[in-house]
CSV table of C-alpha atoms in Angstrom, one decimal:
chain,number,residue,atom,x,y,z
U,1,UNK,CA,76.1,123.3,157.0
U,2,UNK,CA,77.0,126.0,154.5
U,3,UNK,CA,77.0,123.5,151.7
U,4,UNK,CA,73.7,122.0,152.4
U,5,UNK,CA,72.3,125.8,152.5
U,6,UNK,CA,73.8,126.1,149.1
U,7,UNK,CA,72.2,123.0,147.8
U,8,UNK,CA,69.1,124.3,149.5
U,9,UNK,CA,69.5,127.3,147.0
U,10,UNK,CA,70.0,125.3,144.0
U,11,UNK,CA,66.8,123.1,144.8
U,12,UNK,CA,64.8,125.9,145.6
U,13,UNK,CA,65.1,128.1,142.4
U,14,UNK,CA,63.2,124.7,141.1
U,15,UNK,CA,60.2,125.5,142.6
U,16,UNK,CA,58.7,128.4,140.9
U,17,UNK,CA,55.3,127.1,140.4
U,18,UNK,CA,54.8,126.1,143.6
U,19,UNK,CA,52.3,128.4,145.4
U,20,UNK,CA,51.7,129.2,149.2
U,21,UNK,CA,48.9,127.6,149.9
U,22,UNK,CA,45.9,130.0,149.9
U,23,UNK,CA,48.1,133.2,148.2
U,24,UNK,CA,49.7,133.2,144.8
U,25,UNK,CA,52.9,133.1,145.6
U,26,UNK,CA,56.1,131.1,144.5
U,27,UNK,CA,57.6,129.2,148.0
U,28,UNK,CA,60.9,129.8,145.9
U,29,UNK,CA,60.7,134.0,146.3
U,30,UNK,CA,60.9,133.0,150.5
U,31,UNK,CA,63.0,130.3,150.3
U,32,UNK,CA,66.1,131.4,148.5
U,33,UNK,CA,66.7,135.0,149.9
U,34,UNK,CA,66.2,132.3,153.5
U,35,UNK,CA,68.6,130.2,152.5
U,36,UNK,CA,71.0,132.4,151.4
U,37,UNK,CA,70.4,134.5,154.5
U,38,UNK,CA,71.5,131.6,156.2
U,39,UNK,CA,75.0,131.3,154.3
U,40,UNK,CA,75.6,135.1,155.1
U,41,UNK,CA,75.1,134.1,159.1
U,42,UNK,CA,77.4,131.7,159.1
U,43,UNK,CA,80.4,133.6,157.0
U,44,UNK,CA,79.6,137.1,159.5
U,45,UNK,CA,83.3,137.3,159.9
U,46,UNK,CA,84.1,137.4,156.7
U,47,UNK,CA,81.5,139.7,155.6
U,48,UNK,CA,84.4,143.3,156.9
U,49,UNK,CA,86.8,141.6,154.3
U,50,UNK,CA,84.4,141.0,150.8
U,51,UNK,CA,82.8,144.4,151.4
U,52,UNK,CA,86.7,145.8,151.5
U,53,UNK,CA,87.6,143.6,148.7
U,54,UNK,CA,84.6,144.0,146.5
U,55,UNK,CA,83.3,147.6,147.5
U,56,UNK,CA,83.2,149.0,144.1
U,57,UNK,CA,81.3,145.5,142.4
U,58,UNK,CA,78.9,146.1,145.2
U,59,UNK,CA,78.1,149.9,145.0
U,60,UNK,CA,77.7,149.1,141.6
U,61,UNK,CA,74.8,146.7,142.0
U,62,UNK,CA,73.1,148.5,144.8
U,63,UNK,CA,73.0,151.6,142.8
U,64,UNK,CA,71.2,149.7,139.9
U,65,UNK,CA,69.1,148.2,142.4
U,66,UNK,CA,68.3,151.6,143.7
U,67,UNK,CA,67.4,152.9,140.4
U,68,UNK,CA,65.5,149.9,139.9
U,69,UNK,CA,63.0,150.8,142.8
U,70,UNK,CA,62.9,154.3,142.3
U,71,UNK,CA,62.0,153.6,138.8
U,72,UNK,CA,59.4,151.3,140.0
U,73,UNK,CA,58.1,154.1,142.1
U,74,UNK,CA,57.6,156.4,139.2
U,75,UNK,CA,56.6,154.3,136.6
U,76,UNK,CA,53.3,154.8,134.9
U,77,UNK,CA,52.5,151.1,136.1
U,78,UNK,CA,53.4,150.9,139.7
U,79,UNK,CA,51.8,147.6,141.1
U,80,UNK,CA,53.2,146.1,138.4
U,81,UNK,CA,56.9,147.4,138.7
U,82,UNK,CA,57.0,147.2,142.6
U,83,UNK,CA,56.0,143.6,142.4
U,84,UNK,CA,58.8,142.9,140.1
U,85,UNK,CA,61.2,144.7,142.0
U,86,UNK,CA,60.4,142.5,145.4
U,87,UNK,CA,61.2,139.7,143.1
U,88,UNK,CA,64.7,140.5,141.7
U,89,UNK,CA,65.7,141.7,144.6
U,90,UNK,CA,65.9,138.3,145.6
U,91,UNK,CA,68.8,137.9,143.2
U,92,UNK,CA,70.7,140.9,145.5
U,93,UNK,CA,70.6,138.6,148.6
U,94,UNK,CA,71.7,135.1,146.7
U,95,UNK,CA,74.1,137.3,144.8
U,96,UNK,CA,76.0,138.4,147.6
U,97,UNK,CA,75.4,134.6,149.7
U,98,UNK,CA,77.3,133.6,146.6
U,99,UNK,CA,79.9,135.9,146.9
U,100,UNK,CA,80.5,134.9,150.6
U,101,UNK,CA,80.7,130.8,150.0
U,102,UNK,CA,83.4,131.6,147.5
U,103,UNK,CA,85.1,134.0,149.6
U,104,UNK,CA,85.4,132.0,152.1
U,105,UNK,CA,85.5,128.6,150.7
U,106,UNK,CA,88.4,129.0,148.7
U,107,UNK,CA,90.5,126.0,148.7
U,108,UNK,CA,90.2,123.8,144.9
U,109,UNK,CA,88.6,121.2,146.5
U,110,UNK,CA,85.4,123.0,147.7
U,111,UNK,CA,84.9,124.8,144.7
U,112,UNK,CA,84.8,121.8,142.8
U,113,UNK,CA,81.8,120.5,144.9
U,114,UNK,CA,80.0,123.7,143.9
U,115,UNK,CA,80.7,123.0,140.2
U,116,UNK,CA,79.7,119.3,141.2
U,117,UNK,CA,77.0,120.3,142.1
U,118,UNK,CA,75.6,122.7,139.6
U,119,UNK,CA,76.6,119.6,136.9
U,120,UNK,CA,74.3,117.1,138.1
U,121,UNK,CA,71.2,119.9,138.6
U,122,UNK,CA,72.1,120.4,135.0
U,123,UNK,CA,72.1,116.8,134.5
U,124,UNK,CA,68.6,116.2,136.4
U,125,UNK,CA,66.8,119.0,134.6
U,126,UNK,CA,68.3,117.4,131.3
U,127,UNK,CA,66.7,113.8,132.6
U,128,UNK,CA,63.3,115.5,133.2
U,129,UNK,CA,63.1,117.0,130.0
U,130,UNK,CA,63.8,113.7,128.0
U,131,UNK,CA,61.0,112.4,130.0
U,132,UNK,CA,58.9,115.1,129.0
U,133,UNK,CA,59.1,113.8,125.7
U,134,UNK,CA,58.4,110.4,126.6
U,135,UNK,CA,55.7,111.4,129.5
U,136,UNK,CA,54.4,115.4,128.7
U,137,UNK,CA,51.1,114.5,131.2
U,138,UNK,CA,53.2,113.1,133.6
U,139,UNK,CA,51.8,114.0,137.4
U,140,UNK,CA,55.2,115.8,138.0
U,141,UNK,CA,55.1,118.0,134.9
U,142,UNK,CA,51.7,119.0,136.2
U,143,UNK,CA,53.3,119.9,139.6
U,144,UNK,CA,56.4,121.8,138.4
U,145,UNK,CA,56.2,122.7,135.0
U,146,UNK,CA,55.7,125.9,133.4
U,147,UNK,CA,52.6,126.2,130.4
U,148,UNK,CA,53.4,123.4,128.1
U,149,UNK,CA,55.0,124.9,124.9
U,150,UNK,CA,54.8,120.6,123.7
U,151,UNK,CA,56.4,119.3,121.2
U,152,UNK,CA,59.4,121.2,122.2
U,153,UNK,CA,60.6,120.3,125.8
U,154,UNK,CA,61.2,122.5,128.0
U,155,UNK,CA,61.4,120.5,131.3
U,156,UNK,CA,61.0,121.7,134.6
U,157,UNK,CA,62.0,125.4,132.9
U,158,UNK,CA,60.1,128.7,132.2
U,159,UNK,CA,60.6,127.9,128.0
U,160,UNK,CA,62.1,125.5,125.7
U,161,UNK,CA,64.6,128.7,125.4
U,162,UNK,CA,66.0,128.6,128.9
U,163,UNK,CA,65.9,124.6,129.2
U,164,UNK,CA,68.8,124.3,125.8
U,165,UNK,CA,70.7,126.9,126.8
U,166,UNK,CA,70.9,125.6,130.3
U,167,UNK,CA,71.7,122.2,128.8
U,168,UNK,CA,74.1,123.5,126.5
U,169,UNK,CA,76.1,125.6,129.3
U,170,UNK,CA,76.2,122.0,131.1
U,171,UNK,CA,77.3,120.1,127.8
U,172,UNK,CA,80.3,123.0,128.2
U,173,UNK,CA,81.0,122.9,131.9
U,174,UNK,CA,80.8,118.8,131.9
U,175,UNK,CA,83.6,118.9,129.3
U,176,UNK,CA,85.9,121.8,131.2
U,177,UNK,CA,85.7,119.7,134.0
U,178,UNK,CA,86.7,116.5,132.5
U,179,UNK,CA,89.8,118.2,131.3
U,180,UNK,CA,90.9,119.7,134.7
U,181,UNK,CA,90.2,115.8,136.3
U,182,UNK,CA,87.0,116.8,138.6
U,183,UNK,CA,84.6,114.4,137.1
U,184,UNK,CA,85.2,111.1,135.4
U,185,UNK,CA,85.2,110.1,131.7
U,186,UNK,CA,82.1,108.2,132.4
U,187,UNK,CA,80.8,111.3,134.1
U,188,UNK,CA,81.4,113.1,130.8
U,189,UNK,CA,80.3,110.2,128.7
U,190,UNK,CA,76.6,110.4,130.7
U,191,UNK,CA,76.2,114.1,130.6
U,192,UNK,CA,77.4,114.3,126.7
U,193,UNK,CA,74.5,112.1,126.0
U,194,UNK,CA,71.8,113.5,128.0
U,195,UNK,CA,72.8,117.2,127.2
U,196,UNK,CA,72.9,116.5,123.4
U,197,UNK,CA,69.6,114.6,122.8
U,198,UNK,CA,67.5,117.5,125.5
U,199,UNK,CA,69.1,119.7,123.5
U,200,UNK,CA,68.2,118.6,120.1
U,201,UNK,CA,64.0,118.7,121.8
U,202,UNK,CA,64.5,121.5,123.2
U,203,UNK,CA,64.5,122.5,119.4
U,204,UNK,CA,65.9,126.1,120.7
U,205,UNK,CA,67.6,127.9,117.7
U,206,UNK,CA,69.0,130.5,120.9
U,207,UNK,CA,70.4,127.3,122.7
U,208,UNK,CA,72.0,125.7,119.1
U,209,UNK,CA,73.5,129.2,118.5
U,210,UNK,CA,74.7,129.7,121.9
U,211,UNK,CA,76.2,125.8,122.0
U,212,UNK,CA,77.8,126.6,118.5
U,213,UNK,CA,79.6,129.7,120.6
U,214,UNK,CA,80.5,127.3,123.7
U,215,UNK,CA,82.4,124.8,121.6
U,216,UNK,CA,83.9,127.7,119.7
U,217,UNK,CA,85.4,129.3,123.5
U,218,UNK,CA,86.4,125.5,124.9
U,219,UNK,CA,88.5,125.8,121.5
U,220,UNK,CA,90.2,128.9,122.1
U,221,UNK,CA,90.7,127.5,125.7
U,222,UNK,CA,92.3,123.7,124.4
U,223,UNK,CA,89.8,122.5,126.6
U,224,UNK,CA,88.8,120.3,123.3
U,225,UNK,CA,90.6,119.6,120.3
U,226,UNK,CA,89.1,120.2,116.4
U,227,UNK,CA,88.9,116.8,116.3
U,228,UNK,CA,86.3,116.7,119.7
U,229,UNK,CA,84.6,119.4,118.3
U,230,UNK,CA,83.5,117.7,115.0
U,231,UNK,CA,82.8,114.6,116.8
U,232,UNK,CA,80.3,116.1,119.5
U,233,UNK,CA,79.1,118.3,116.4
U,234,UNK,CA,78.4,115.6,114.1
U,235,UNK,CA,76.2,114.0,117.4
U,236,UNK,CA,74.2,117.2,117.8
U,237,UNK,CA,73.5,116.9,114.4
U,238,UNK,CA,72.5,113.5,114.5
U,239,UNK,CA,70.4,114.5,117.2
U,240,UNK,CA,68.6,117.4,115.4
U,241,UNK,CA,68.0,115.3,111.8
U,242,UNK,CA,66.6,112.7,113.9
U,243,UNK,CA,63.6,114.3,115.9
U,244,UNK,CA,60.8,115.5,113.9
U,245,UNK,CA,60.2,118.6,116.1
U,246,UNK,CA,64.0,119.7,115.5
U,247,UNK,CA,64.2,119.2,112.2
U,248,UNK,CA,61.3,121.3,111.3
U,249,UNK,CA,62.8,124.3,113.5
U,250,UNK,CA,65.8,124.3,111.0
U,251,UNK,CA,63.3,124.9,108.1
U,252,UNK,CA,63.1,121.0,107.4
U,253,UNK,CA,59.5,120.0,108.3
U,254,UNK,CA,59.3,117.8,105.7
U,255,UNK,CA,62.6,116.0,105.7
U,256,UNK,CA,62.3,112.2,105.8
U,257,UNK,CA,66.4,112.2,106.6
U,258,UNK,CA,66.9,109.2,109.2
U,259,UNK,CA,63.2,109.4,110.6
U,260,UNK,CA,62.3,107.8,114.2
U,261,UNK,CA,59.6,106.8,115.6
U,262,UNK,CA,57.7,109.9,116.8
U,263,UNK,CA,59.0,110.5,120.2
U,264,UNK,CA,55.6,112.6,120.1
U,265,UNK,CA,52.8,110.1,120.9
U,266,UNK,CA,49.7,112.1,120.0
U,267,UNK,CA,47.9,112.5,117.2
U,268,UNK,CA,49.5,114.5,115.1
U,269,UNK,CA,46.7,116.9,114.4
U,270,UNK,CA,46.7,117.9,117.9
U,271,UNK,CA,50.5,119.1,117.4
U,272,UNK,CA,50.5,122.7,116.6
U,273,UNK,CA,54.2,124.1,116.1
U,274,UNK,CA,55.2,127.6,115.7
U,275,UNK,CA,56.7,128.9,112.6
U,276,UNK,CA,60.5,129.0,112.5
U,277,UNK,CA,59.6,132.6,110.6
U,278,UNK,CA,57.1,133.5,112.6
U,279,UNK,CA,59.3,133.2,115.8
U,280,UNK,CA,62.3,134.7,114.1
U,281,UNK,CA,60.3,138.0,112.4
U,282,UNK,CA,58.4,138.4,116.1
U,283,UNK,CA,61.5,139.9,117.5
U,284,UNK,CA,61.6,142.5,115.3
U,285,UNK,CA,58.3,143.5,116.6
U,286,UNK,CA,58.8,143.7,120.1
U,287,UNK,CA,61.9,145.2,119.6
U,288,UNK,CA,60.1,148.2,117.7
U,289,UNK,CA,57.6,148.0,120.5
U,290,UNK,CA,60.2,148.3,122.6
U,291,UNK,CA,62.2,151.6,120.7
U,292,UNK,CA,59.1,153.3,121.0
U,293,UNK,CA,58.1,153.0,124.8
U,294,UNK,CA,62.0,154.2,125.7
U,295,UNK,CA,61.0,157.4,123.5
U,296,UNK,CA,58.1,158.0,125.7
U,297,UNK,CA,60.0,157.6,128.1
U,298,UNK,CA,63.9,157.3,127.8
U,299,UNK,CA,65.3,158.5,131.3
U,300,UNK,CA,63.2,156.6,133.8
U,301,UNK,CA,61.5,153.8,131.9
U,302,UNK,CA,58.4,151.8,132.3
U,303,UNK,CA,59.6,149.9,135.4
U,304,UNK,CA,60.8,146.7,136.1
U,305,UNK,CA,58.4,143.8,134.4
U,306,UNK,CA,55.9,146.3,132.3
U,307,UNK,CA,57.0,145.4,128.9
U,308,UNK,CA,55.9,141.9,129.9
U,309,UNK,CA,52.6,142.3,131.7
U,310,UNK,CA,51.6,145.8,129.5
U,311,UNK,CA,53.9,146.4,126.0
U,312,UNK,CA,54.4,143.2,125.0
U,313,UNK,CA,50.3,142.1,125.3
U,314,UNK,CA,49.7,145.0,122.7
U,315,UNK,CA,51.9,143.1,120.1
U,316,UNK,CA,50.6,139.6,120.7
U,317,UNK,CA,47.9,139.4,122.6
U,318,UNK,CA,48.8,137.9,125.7
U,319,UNK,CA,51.3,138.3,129.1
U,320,UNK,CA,55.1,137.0,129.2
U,321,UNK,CA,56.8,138.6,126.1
U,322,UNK,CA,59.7,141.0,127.2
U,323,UNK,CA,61.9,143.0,124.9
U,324,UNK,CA,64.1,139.9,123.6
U,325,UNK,CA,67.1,141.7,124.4
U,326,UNK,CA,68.4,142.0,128.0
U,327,UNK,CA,70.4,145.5,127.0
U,328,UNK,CA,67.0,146.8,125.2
U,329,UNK,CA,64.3,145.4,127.8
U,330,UNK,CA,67.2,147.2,130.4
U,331,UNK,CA,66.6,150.1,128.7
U,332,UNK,CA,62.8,150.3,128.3
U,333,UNK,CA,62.0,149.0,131.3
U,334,UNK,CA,64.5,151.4,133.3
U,335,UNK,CA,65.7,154.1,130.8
U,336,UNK,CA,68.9,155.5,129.7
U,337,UNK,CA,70.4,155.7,133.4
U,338,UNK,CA,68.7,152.2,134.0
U,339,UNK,CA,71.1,150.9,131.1
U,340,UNK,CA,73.9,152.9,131.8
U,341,UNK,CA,74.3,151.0,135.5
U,342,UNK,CA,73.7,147.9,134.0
U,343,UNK,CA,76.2,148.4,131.6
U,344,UNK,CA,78.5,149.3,134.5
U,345,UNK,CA,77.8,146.5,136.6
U,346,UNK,CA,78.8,144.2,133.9
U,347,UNK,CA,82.0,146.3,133.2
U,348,UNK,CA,82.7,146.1,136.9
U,349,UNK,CA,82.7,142.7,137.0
U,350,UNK,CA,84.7,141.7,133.4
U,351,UNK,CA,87.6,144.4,135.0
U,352,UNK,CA,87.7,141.8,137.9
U,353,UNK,CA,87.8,139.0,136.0
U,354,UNK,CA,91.3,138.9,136.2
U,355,UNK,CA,92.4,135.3,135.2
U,356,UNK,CA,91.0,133.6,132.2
U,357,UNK,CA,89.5,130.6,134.0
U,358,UNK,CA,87.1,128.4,131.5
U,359,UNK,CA,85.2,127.1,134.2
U,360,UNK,CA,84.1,130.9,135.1
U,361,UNK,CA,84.5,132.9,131.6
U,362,UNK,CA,82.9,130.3,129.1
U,363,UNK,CA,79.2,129.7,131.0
U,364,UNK,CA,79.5,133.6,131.9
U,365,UNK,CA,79.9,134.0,127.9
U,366,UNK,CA,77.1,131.9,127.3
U,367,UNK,CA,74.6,133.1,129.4
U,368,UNK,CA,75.0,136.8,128.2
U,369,UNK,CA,74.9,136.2,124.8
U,370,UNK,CA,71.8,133.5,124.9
U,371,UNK,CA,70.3,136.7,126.1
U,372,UNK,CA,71.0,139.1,123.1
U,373,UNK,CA,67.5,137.4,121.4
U,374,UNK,CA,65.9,137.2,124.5
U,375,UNK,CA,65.5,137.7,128.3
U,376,UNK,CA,65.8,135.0,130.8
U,377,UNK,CA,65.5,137.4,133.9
U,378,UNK,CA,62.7,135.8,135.2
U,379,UNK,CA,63.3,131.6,135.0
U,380,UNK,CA,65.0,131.3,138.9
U,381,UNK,CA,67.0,128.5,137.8
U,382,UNK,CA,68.8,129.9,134.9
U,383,UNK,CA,69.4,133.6,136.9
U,384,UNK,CA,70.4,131.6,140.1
U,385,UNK,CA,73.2,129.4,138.7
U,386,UNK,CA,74.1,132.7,136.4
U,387,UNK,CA,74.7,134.8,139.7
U,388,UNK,CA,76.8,131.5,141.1
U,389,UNK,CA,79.5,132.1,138.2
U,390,UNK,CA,79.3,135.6,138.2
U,391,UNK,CA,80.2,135.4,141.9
U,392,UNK,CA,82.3,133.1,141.5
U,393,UNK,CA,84.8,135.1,138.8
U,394,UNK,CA,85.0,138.3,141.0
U,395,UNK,CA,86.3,135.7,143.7
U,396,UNK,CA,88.8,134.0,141.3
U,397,UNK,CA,91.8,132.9,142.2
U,398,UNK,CA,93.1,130.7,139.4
U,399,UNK,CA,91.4,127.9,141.0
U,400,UNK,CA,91.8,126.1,138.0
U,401,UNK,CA,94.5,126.4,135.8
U,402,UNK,CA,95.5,124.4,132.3
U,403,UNK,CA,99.0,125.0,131.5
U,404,UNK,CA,100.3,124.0,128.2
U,405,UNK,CA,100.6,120.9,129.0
U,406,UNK,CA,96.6,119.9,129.5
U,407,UNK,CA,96.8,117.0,131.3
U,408,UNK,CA,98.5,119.5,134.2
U,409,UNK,CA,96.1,121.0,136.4
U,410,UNK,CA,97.6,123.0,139.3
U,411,UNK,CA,97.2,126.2,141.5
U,412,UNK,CA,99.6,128.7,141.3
U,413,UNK,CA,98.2,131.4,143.4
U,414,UNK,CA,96.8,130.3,146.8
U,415,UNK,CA,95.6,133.7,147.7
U,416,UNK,CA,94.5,136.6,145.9
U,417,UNK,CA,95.8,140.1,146.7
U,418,UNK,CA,93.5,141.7,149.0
C-alpha cells in the first residue's frame, strides 16, 4: 500500500492545472500532502526513530518554514505571501513522507522501485513533450498543460525550462542505473532517445547547460567512459542542428545545417520566438529588480511569491517572473535571515550526505544548479521528485555502490549508524 501512495504522489504533482470544480484551485495542493499523509500512517512506528536520527535536518526546515510564515505575515503583500506559503508547505509534508518510505524501506531492492519509478515518469513526460511537437492542440495539452510557450516544448511542465532539465536529470539517472544493473540496456537505449530529442525542443539553454554538467559528474563517477560521453554528445548535437527551434536558440536561426522537415506545422508567420539575447539580458533585470526590493527591505523580505505576482510585473509587464536565482529570490522574497536558513538547510543536508552515491548526488547537483538562472519552486513535478532525492541522500546507506571494478555492484553497509 505504501508504494501505491507513493505512486499516488508522483501522479499527483502532474495535476497542477486541474481545478476544483467551482474554486480555483489545483486538486494536486489536496492531493499530495493526502497522500503523503497516508505514507506517514502507515510508517507511525518508525516516525520516534527518523525524528532521533534526523532531528537536526528537521529543525532546520521547520525553522525556515517558520520564518517563511512569519515573513508572510509581515510582508507588505499579505494575501499574496500567505497563499504561497499554504502552497509550499505542501513540500514540508511530502518532504518528510519521503523521508519515512526511505527510512523504512531500506533494503536495495525497494529503492530501486522508487528510482523505477521516477525513470519512467521522466520517461512519460518526455513522450508527451515529443507529442507536443507533433500535436501542440492536442485535447490533452489543453487539459494539463501550462500557457503554451510553442515552438519550444514544454510538455505537461510549468516552462520549456523545467521540462529539459527534468529530461536531462532522467538522461543522467537512466544511465547510473544501467551501470549498477537496475534497468536493461534496452531500457537505457529507449530513454537515451526520448531524453535527447525532448531535450533538443525543449530548446532550454538552462537544461543544455545543466546536461553538459550531468555528463561531466557521471564522468568523475565512471558511471560513463570519455568515449560514452562524446557519443551521447555528438547525438544531442545532432539533435539540436536538426530542429529549427533549437538551432535558432544557439544563435543559428538561419543555419540550413542538416534541415528537417518543420516538426512545427503552422505557418511560419504565426511562430513568434523569443530572442536568445533578449532572454539572456532579461536576467540581468530582474536580478537588479531584485537587489533593490532586498534593500527596502533586507531582514524580512517581501514574502513568499511577491516578486512573482508584484516585482517582477513592474519589469515586464505581466505575472510569473521570479528572481531567476533560487539564493537571490530566497533573499528578496524572505531577507537576510530568510537566506541564511536556507543556506543552512542545504548545509545540513550536504553534511549528511555521507557516501558519494551517483544515483543521490548527481540529480541533487543538477537540480540546484539548473536553478542558479532561475527558480523552479513552483512546477510540483520538478520540486516533488527534487524533495524524493534530497530525502533520499539524508537516508543513504550506500545502497548502491560501484567499486572499481564497475561491473560490481554490492552493499557494504546494511545499516546505517543510528
Amino acid at each position: 500500500m505504501i508504494n501505491i501512495f507513493f505512486l499516488l504522489i508522483l501522479f499527483s504533482s502532474l495535476l497542477g492545472r486541474i481545478k476544483f470544480p467551482g474554486i480555483n484551485i489545483g486538486i494536486h495542493y489536496l492531493l499530495i500532502p493526502a497522500f503523503s499523509f497516508g505514507i506517514i500512517s502507515l510508517s507511525v512506528k518508525f516516525i520516534p526513530e527518523i525524528l532521533k536520527k534526523h532531528k537536526i535536518i528537521l529543525i532546520s526546515i521547520s525553522l525556515l518554514y517558520l520564518w517563511m510564515w512569519l515573513s508572510s505575515l509581515i510582508s507588505p503583500f499579505p494575501s499574496t505571501a500567505i497563499t504561497y506559503s499554504l502552497k509550499y508547505s505542501t513540500y514540508f509534508i511530502v518532504f518528510f513522507a519521503f523521508l519515512v518510505l526511505n527510512f523504512r524501506n531500506f533494503k536495495t531492492s525497494s529503492l530501486t522501485f522508487y528510482y523505477r519509478c521516477i525513470l519512467y515518469l521522466l520517461q512519460i513526460i518526455a513522450v508527451l513533450g515529443f507529442l507536443e511537437a507533433l500535436f501542440p492542440n492536442h485535447w490533452i495539452f489543453e487539459l494539463l498543460k501550462f500557457p503554451s510557450y510553442y515552438p519550444q516544448i514544454g510538455s505537461i511542465m510549468q516552462n520549456p525550462n523545467q521540462f529539459g532539465v527534468i529530461v536531462s536529470i532522467g538522461l543522467c539517472l537512466s544511465l547510473i542505473l544501467e551501470k549498477q544493473k537496475n534497468i536493461s540496456k534496452f531500457e537505457l537505449y529507449i530513454s537515451e532517445f526520448l531524453f535527447l530529442i525532448s531535450l533538443a525542443l525543449s530548446a532550454s539553454r538552462n537544461a543544455w547547460l545543466v546536461f553538459f554538467l550531468g555528463m561531466f559528474f557521471l564522468l568523475i563517477y565512471k558511471i560513463i567512459s570519455i568515449k560514452k560521453m562524446i557519443f551521447i554528445m555528438s547525438l544531442w548535437l545532432l539533435c539540436i542542428i536538426s530542429i529549427p527551434v533549437s538551432t535558432y536558440r544557439i544563435g543559428l536561426g538561419n543555419s540550413k545545417v542538416f534541415p528537417l522537415i518543420n516538426l512545427f506545422l503552422t505557418n511560419h508567420s504565426d511562430i513568434v520566438l523569443p530572442s536568445p539575447v533578449g532572454t539572456a539580458l532579461s536576467r540581468f533585470a530582474l536580478w537588479q529588480a531584485a537587489i533593490i526590493e532586498t534593500i527596502t527591505r533586507p531582514i524580512t523580505g517581501i514574502g513568499v511569491g511577491a516578486f512573482a505576482e508584484h516585482i517582477g510585473v513592474k519589469v515586464f509587464g505581466r505575472k510569473g517572473y521570479h528572481a531567476h536565482n533560487i539564493f537571490l529570490n530566497v533573499l528578496v522574497e524572505q531577507g537576510i535571515i530568510g537566506l541564511f536558513l536556507f543556506t543552512n538547510f542545504l548545509v545540513q543536508i550536504a553534511s549528511k550526505v555521507k557516501h558519494a552515491n551517483p544515483v543521490n548526488v548527481i540529480p541533487i547537483i543538477m537540480f540546484l544548479a539548473s536553478q542558479m538562472p532561475d527558480v523552479f519552486v513552483e512546477d510540483y513535478t520538478f520540486t516533488t521528485i527534487e524533495f524524493y532525492f534530497l530525502a533520499a541522500a539524508m537516508n543513504s546507506r550506500k545502497d548502491f555502490v560501484i567499486e572499481s571494478k564497475p561491473e560490481i555492484i554490492y552493499n557494504v553497509q546494511k545499516i546505517c549508524d543510528k
